[in-house]
Coordinates of C-alpha atoms in Angstrom, one line a residue:
X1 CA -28.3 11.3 12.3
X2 CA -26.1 8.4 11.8
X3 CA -22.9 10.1 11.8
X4 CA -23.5 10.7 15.5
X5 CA -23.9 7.0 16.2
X6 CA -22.3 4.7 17.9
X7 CA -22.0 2.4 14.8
X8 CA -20.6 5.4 13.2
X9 CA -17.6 6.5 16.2
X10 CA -16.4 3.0 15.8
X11 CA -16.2 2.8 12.4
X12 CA -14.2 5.8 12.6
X13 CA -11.8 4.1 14.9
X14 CA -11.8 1.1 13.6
X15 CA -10.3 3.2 10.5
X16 CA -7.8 5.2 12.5
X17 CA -6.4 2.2 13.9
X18 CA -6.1 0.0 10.2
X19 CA -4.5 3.7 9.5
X20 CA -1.8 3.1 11.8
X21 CA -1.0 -0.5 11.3
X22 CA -0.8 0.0 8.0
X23 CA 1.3 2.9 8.0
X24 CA 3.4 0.8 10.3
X25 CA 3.7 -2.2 8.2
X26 CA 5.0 0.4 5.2
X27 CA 7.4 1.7 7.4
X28 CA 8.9 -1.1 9.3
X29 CA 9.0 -2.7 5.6
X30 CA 11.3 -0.2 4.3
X31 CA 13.6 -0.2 7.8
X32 CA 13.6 -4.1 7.4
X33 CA 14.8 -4.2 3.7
X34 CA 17.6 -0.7 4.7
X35 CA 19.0 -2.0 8.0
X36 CA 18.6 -6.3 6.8
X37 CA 16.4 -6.5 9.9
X38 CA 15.4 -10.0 10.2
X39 CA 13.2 -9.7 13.1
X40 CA 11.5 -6.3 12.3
X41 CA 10.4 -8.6 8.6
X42 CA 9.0 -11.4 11.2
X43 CA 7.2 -8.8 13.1
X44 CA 5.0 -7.4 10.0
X45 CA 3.7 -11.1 9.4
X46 CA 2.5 -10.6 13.2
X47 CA 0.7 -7.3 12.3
X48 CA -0.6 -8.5 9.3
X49 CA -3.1 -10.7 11.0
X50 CA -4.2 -8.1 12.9
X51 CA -4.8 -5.7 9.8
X52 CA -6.9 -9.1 8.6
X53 CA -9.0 -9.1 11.4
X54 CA -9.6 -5.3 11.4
X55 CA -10.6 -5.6 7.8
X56 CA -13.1 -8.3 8.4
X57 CA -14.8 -6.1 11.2
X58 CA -15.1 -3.0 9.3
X59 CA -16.6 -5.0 6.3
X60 CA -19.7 -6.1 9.0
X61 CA -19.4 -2.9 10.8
X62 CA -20.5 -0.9 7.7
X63 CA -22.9 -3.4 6.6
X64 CA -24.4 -3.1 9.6
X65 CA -24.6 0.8 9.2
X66 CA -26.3 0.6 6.0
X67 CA -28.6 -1.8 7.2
X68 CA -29.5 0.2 10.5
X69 CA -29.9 3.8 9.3
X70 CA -29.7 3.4 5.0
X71 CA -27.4 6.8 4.8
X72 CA -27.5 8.7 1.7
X73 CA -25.4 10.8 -0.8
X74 CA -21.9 11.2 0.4
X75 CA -22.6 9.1 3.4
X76 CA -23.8 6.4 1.4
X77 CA -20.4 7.2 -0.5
X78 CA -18.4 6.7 2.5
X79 CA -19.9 3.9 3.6
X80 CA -19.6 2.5 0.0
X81 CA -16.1 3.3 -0.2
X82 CA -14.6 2.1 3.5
X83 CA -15.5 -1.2 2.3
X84 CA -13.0 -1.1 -1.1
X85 CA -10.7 1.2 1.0
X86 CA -10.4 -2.2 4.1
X87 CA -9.8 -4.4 1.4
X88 CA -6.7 -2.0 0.0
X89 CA -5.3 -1.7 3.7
X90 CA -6.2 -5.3 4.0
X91 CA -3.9 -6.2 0.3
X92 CA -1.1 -3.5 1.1
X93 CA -0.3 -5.7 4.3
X94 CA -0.3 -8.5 2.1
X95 CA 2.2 -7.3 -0.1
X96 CA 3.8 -6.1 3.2
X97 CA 4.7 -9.9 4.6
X98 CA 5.3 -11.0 1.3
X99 CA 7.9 -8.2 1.1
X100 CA 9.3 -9.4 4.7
X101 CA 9.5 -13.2 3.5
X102 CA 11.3 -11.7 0.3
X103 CA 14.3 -9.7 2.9
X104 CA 14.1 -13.0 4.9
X105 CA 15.4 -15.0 2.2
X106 CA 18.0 -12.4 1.7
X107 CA 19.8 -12.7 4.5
X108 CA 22.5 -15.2 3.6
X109 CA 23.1 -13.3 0.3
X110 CA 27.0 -11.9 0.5
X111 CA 25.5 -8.4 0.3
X112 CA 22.2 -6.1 0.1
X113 CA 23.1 -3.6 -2.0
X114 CA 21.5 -0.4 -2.2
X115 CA 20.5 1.0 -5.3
X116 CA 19.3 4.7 -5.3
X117 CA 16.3 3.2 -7.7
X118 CA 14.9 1.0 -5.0
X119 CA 15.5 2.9 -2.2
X120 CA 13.7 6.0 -3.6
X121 CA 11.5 3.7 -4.9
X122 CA 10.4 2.1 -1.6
X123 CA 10.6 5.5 0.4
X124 CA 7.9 7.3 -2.8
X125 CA 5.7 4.0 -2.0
X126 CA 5.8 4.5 1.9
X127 CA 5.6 8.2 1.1
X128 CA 2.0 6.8 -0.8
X129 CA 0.8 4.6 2.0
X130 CA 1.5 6.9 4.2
X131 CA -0.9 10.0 2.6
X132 CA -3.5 7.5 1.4
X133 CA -4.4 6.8 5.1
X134 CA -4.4 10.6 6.1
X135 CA -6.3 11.5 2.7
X136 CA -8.6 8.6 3.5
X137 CA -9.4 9.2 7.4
X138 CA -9.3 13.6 7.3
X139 CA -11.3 13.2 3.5
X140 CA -8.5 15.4 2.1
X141 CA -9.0 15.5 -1.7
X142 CA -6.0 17.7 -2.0
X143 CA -4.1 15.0 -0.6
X144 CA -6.0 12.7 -2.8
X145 CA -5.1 14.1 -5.8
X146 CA -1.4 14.1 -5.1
X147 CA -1.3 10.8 -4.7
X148 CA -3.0 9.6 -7.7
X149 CA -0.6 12.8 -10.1
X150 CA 2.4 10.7 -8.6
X151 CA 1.6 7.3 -9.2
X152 CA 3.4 7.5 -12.9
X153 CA 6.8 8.6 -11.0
X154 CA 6.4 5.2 -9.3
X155 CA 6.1 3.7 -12.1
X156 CA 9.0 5.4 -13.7
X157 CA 11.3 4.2 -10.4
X158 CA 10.0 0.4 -10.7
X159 CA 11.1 0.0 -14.0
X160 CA 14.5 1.6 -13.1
X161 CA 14.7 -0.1 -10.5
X162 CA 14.2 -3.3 -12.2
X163 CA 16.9 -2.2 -14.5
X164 CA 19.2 -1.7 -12.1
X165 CA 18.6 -5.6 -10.8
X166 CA 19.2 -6.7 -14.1
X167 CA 22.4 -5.5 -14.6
X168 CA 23.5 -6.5 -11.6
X169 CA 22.2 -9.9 -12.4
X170 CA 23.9 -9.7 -16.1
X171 CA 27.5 -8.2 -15.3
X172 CA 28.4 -9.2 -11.5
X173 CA 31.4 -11.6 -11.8
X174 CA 31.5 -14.3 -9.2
X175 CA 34.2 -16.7 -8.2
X176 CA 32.3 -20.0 -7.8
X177 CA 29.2 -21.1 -8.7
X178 CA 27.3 -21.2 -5.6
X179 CA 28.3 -17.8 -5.7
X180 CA 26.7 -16.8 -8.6
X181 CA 23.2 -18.8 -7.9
X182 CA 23.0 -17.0 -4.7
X183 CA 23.5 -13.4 -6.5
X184 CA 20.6 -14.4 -9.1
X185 CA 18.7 -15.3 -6.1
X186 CA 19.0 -11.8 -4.4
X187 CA 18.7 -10.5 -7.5
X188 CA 15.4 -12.4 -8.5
X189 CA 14.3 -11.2 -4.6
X190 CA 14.7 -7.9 -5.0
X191 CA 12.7 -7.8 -8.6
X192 CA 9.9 -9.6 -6.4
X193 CA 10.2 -6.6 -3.6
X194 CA 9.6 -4.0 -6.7
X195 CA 7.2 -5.2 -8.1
X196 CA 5.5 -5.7 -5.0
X197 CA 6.0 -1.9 -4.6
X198 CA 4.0 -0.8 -7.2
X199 CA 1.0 -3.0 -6.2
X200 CA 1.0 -1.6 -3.0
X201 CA 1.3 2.2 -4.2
X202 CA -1.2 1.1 -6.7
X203 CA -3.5 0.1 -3.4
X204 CA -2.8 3.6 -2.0
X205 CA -3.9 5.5 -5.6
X206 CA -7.2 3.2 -5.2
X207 CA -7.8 4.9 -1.3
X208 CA -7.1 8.1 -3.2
X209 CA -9.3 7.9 -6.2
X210 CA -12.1 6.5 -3.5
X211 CA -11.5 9.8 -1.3
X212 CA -12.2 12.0 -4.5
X213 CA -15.3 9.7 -4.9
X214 CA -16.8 10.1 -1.6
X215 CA -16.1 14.1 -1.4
X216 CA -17.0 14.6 -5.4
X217 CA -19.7 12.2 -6.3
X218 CA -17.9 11.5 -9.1
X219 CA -14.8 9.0 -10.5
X220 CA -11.4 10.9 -11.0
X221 CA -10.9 9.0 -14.4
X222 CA -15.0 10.4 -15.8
X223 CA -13.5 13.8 -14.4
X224 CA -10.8 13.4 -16.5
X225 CA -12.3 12.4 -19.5
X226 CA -14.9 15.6 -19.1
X227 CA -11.9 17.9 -18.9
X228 CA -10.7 16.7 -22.1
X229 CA -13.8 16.7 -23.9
X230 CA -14.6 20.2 -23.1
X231 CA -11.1 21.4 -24.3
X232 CA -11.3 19.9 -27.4

């Protein structure tokens, strides 16, 4: 049985471990853009080439598991999927960095204000991130599906959020006009940190809709369309 190979254990810990870095990146993210921390935003572009490198290795590793003992059914599945699911830990540390640069460039900005939109934006998104790597490592499809019923709330708190920026953007009143290129700046910042966001809980809804995949057989979305077939 392949599952009780070698290949296999490391695979496993291989994805454990781009678990946690990811899950680490998400949070240090969110502490970085809370606290203005501009060393905790340099530290994710550190751990972000790590998360490369892991990526890269799970992507031979599985090949190599396919090629050695050609699994079937949900293992096949598994395999299958771990090789999407590297490339979404590999893009949500992307986003990650990108995010860090973003509160990097913020730092001379008279203030970081904190909007309840983008703050409970950020925390639903880490929140995501954070139960895309358990769903994805336990194979929780409970877990799963929770992720992928919430991703229209994230949605919902982008485009608030966004809002929010706007008006800020549109009705601060500023004294000079270095002043008021630095608040569009920050403002155009913080648009680039929601967006950014969504793509990564986006990212997370793709681990999740891969863990129904693997446990099911089947794609949430033809699921989906079934149900509502059937009930008309």
């Amino acid at each position: 049985m392949y599952l009780n190979s070698a290949e296999y254990k490391e695979l496993k810990s291989m994805a454990a471990y781009m678990c946690s870095i990811t899950q680490e990146m998400a949070q240090a993210a969110l502490e970085s853009y809370i606290n203005k921390d501009i060393n905790k935003a340099q530290y994710i572009r550190e751990r972000d080439k790590e998360l490369d490198n892991y990526s890269l290795k799970m992507d031979e590793l599985s090949g190599k598991i396919i090629a050695l003992y050609w699994p079937r059914g949900s293992d096949m599945r598994y395999i299958i999927s771990t090789i999407k699911i590297s490339s979404d830990f590999e893009r949500i540390g992307d986003h990650c960095k990108k995010i860090g640069k973003q509160i990097i460039k913020l730092q001379n900005s008279r203030f970081l204000f904190q909007m309840n939109s983008i703050y409970e934006l950020f925390e639903d998104v880490v929140d995501a991130v954070s139960s895309a790597c358990a769903a994805y490592y336990s194979l929780d499809i409970d877990m799963a599906e929770k992720i992928i019923e919430n991703d229209n709330k994230i949605d919902i708190l982008k485009s608030a959020a966004i809002k929010d920026i706007i008006k800020f953007m549109s009705g601060h009143n500023t004294e000079t006009e270095d002043a008021a290129v630095t608040d569009l700046k920050t403002g155009i910042n913080l648009i680039n940190i929601a967006r950014r966001l969504e793509r990564m809980a986006d990212h997370a809804v793709n681990i999740a809709e891969a863990v129904y995949y693997i446990i099911k057989g089947t794609h949430k979305d033809k699921d989906l369309i079934n149900e509502e077939c059937s009930s008309n």
